[in-house]
mmCIF file of C-alpha atoms in Angstrom:
data_model
loop_
_atom_site.group_PDB
_atom_site.id
_atom_site.type_symbol
_atom_site.label_atom_id
_atom_site.label_comp_id
_atom_site.label_asym_id
_atom_site.label_seq_id
_atom_site.Cartn_x
_atom_site.Cartn_y
_atom_site.Cartn_z
ATOM 1 C CA MET Q 1 -5.204 -17.558 -0.111
ATOM 2 C CA ASP Q 2 -1.478 -17.223 0.038
ATOM 3 C CA VAL Q 3 0.589 -13.968 1.015
ATOM 4 C CA GLN Q 4 2.272 -13.648 -2.543
ATOM 5 C CA ASP Q 5 -0.938 -14.484 -4.290
ATOM 6 C CA ILE Q 6 -2.376 -11.518 -2.075
ATOM 7 C CA ILE Q 7 0.485 -9.156 -2.643
ATOM 8 C CA ALA Q 8 0.209 -9.947 -6.616
ATOM 9 C CA GLN Q 9 -3.403 -9.258 -6.611
ATOM 10 C CA VAL Q 10 -3.261 -5.986 -4.617
ATOM 11 C CA SER Q 11 -0.242 -4.803 -6.440
ATOM 12 C CA ALA Q 12 -2.137 -5.417 -9.762
ATOM 13 C CA ALA Q 13 -5.194 -3.686 -8.418
ATOM 14 C CA LEU Q 14 -3.180 -0.496 -7.498
ATOM 15 C CA ALA Q 15 -1.518 -0.349 -10.672
ATOM 16 C CA ASP Q 16 -5.110 -0.145 -12.208
ATOM 17 C CA ALA Q 17 -6.212 2.401 -9.587
ATOM 18 C CA PRO Q 18 -2.941 4.143 -7.844
ATOM 19 C CA GLU Q 19 -5.359 6.517 -5.936
ATOM 20 C CA LYS Q 20 -6.505 3.351 -3.476
ATOM 21 C CA LEU Q 21 -2.800 3.759 -2.108
ATOM 22 C CA GLN Q 22 -3.854 6.205 0.431
ATOM 23 C CA GLY Q 23 -6.706 3.641 1.674
ATOM 24 C CA LEU Q 24 -4.016 1.318 1.893
ATOM 25 C CA VAL Q 25 -2.136 3.691 4.353
ATOM 26 C CA SER Q 26 -5.161 4.402 6.285
ATOM 27 C CA ASP Q 27 -6.774 1.260 6.160
ATOM 28 C CA PRO Q 28 -4.329 -1.723 5.215
ATOM 29 C CA LYS Q 29 -6.643 -4.648 6.179
ATOM 30 C CA GLY Q 30 -10.025 -3.150 5.038
ATOM 31 C CA THR Q 31 -8.559 -1.915 1.931
ATOM 32 C CA ILE Q 32 -6.812 -5.402 1.337
ATOM 33 C CA GLU Q 33 -9.808 -7.159 1.694
ATOM 34 C CA GLU Q 34 -12.045 -4.730 -0.466
ATOM 35 C CA LEU Q 35 -9.337 -5.030 -3.307
ATOM 36 C CA THR Q 36 -8.939 -8.701 -3.085
ATOM 37 C CA GLY Q 37 -12.532 -9.927 -2.214
ATOM 38 C CA HIS Q 38 -11.292 -11.923 0.542
ATOM 39 C CA ASP Q 39 -11.687 -11.560 4.340
ATOM 40 C CA LEU Q 40 -8.211 -11.507 6.200
ATOM 41 C CA GLY Q 41 -9.735 -12.976 9.300
ATOM 42 C CA ASP Q 42 -6.899 -12.653 11.943
ATOM 43 C CA VAL Q 43 -4.202 -12.282 9.504
ATOM 44 C CA ASP Q 44 -1.827 -9.312 10.333
ATOM 45 C CA PRO Q 45 -1.799 -6.985 6.976
ATOM 46 C CA SER Q 46 2.002 -5.803 7.663
ATOM 47 C CA GLU Q 47 3.784 -8.890 5.566
ATOM 48 C CA ILE Q 48 1.529 -8.074 2.783
ATOM 49 C CA VAL Q 49 1.896 -4.021 2.832
ATOM 50 C CA ASP Q 50 5.709 -4.706 3.156
ATOM 51 C CA GLY Q 51 5.536 -6.857 -0.253
ATOM 52 C CA ILE Q 52 3.349 -4.014 -1.698
ATOM 53 C CA LYS Q 53 6.075 -1.377 -0.491
ATOM 54 C CA SER Q 54 8.534 -3.494 -2.122
ATOM 55 C CA HIS Q 55 6.838 -3.696 -5.456
ATOM 56 C CA VAL Q 56 6.028 -0.021 -5.133
ATOM 57 C CA ALA Q 57 9.877 0.780 -4.769
ATOM 58 C CA GLU Q 58 11.204 -1.241 -7.501
ATOM 59 C CA GLY Q 59 8.833 0.426 -9.884
ATOM 60 C CA GLY Q 60 6.360 -2.008 -10.452
ATOM 61 C CA ILE Q 61 3.467 0.399 -9.647
ATOM 62 C CA ASP Q 62 3.409 3.772 -11.622
ATOM 63 C CA LEU Q 63 2.133 6.338 -9.438
ATOM 64 C CA GLY Q 64 2.856 9.183 -12.030
ATOM 65 C CA GLY Q 65 -1.060 10.235 -12.066
ATOM 66 C CA LEU Q 66 -1.159 10.669 -8.076
ATOM 67 C CA ASP Q 67 -0.865 13.689 -6.079
ATOM 68 C CA LEU Q 68 1.574 12.284 -3.402
ATOM 69 C CA GLY Q 69 1.562 15.956 -1.946
ATOM 70 C CA ASN Q 70 -1.678 15.414 -0.646
ATOM 71 C CA LEU Q 71 -1.173 11.592 0.530
ATOM 72 C CA ALA Q 72 1.959 12.655 2.551
ATOM 73 C CA GLU Q 73 0.053 15.734 3.904
ATOM 74 C CA GLY Q 74 -2.975 13.849 4.796
ATOM 75 C CA LEU Q 75 -0.734 11.039 6.669
ATOM 76 C CA GLY Q 76 0.620 13.435 8.890
ATOM 77 C CA GLY Q 77 2.045 11.711 11.608
ATOM 78 C CA ALA Q 78 -0.486 9.071 11.983
ATOM 79 C CA LEU Q 79 1.700 6.371 10.604
ATOM 80 C CA GLU Q 80 4.692 7.479 12.863
ATOM 81 C CA ASN Q 81 4.931 4.432 15.161
ATOM 82 C CA SER Q 82 3.107 1.714 12.727
ATOM 83 C CA PRO Q 83 4.421 -1.079 10.425
ATOM 84 C CA LEU Q 84 3.358 1.219 7.716
ATOM 85 C CA GLY Q 85 5.535 4.343 8.314
ATOM 86 C CA GLY Q 86 7.729 3.886 5.807
ATOM 87 C CA ILE Q 87 5.320 3.532 2.950
ATOM 88 C CA ALA Q 88 5.208 7.324 2.493
ATOM 89 C CA ASP Q 89 9.208 7.775 2.495
ATOM 90 C CA THR Q 90 9.388 4.897 0.004
ATOM 91 C CA ILE Q 91 6.839 6.693 -2.544
ATOM 92 C CA GLY Q 92 8.912 10.242 -1.753
ATOM 93 C CA GLY Q 93 11.889 8.741 -2.131
ATOM 94 C CA LEU Q 94 10.948 7.532 -5.635
ATOM 95 C CA PHE Q 95 10.261 10.890 -7.116
ATOM 96 C CA GLY Q 96 12.977 12.359 -5.099
ATOM 97 C CA LYS Q 97 11.589 13.982 -1.978
ATOM 98 C CA LYS Q 98 12.534 13.359 1.536
#
């Protein structure tokens, strides 16, 4: 499966169920596999996550019903040095939080 196809499929799934975003943050590979139904094997999920972050930043996923406070609190410092580190900042920035 093409990376752009995976990004589109995961973005669509997150648009339908934005609460799954927390799973993407805590277990990106497992969540991507769950949402797409495809085993990523040795594929590094960071490129997929970067594409999804861009989609979120562009407003392509409505996060209006998601409790972002709980999401940010749940992340703590776990993502500080990970390729997903900017996702909480991106989401918070969408809602005027820093």
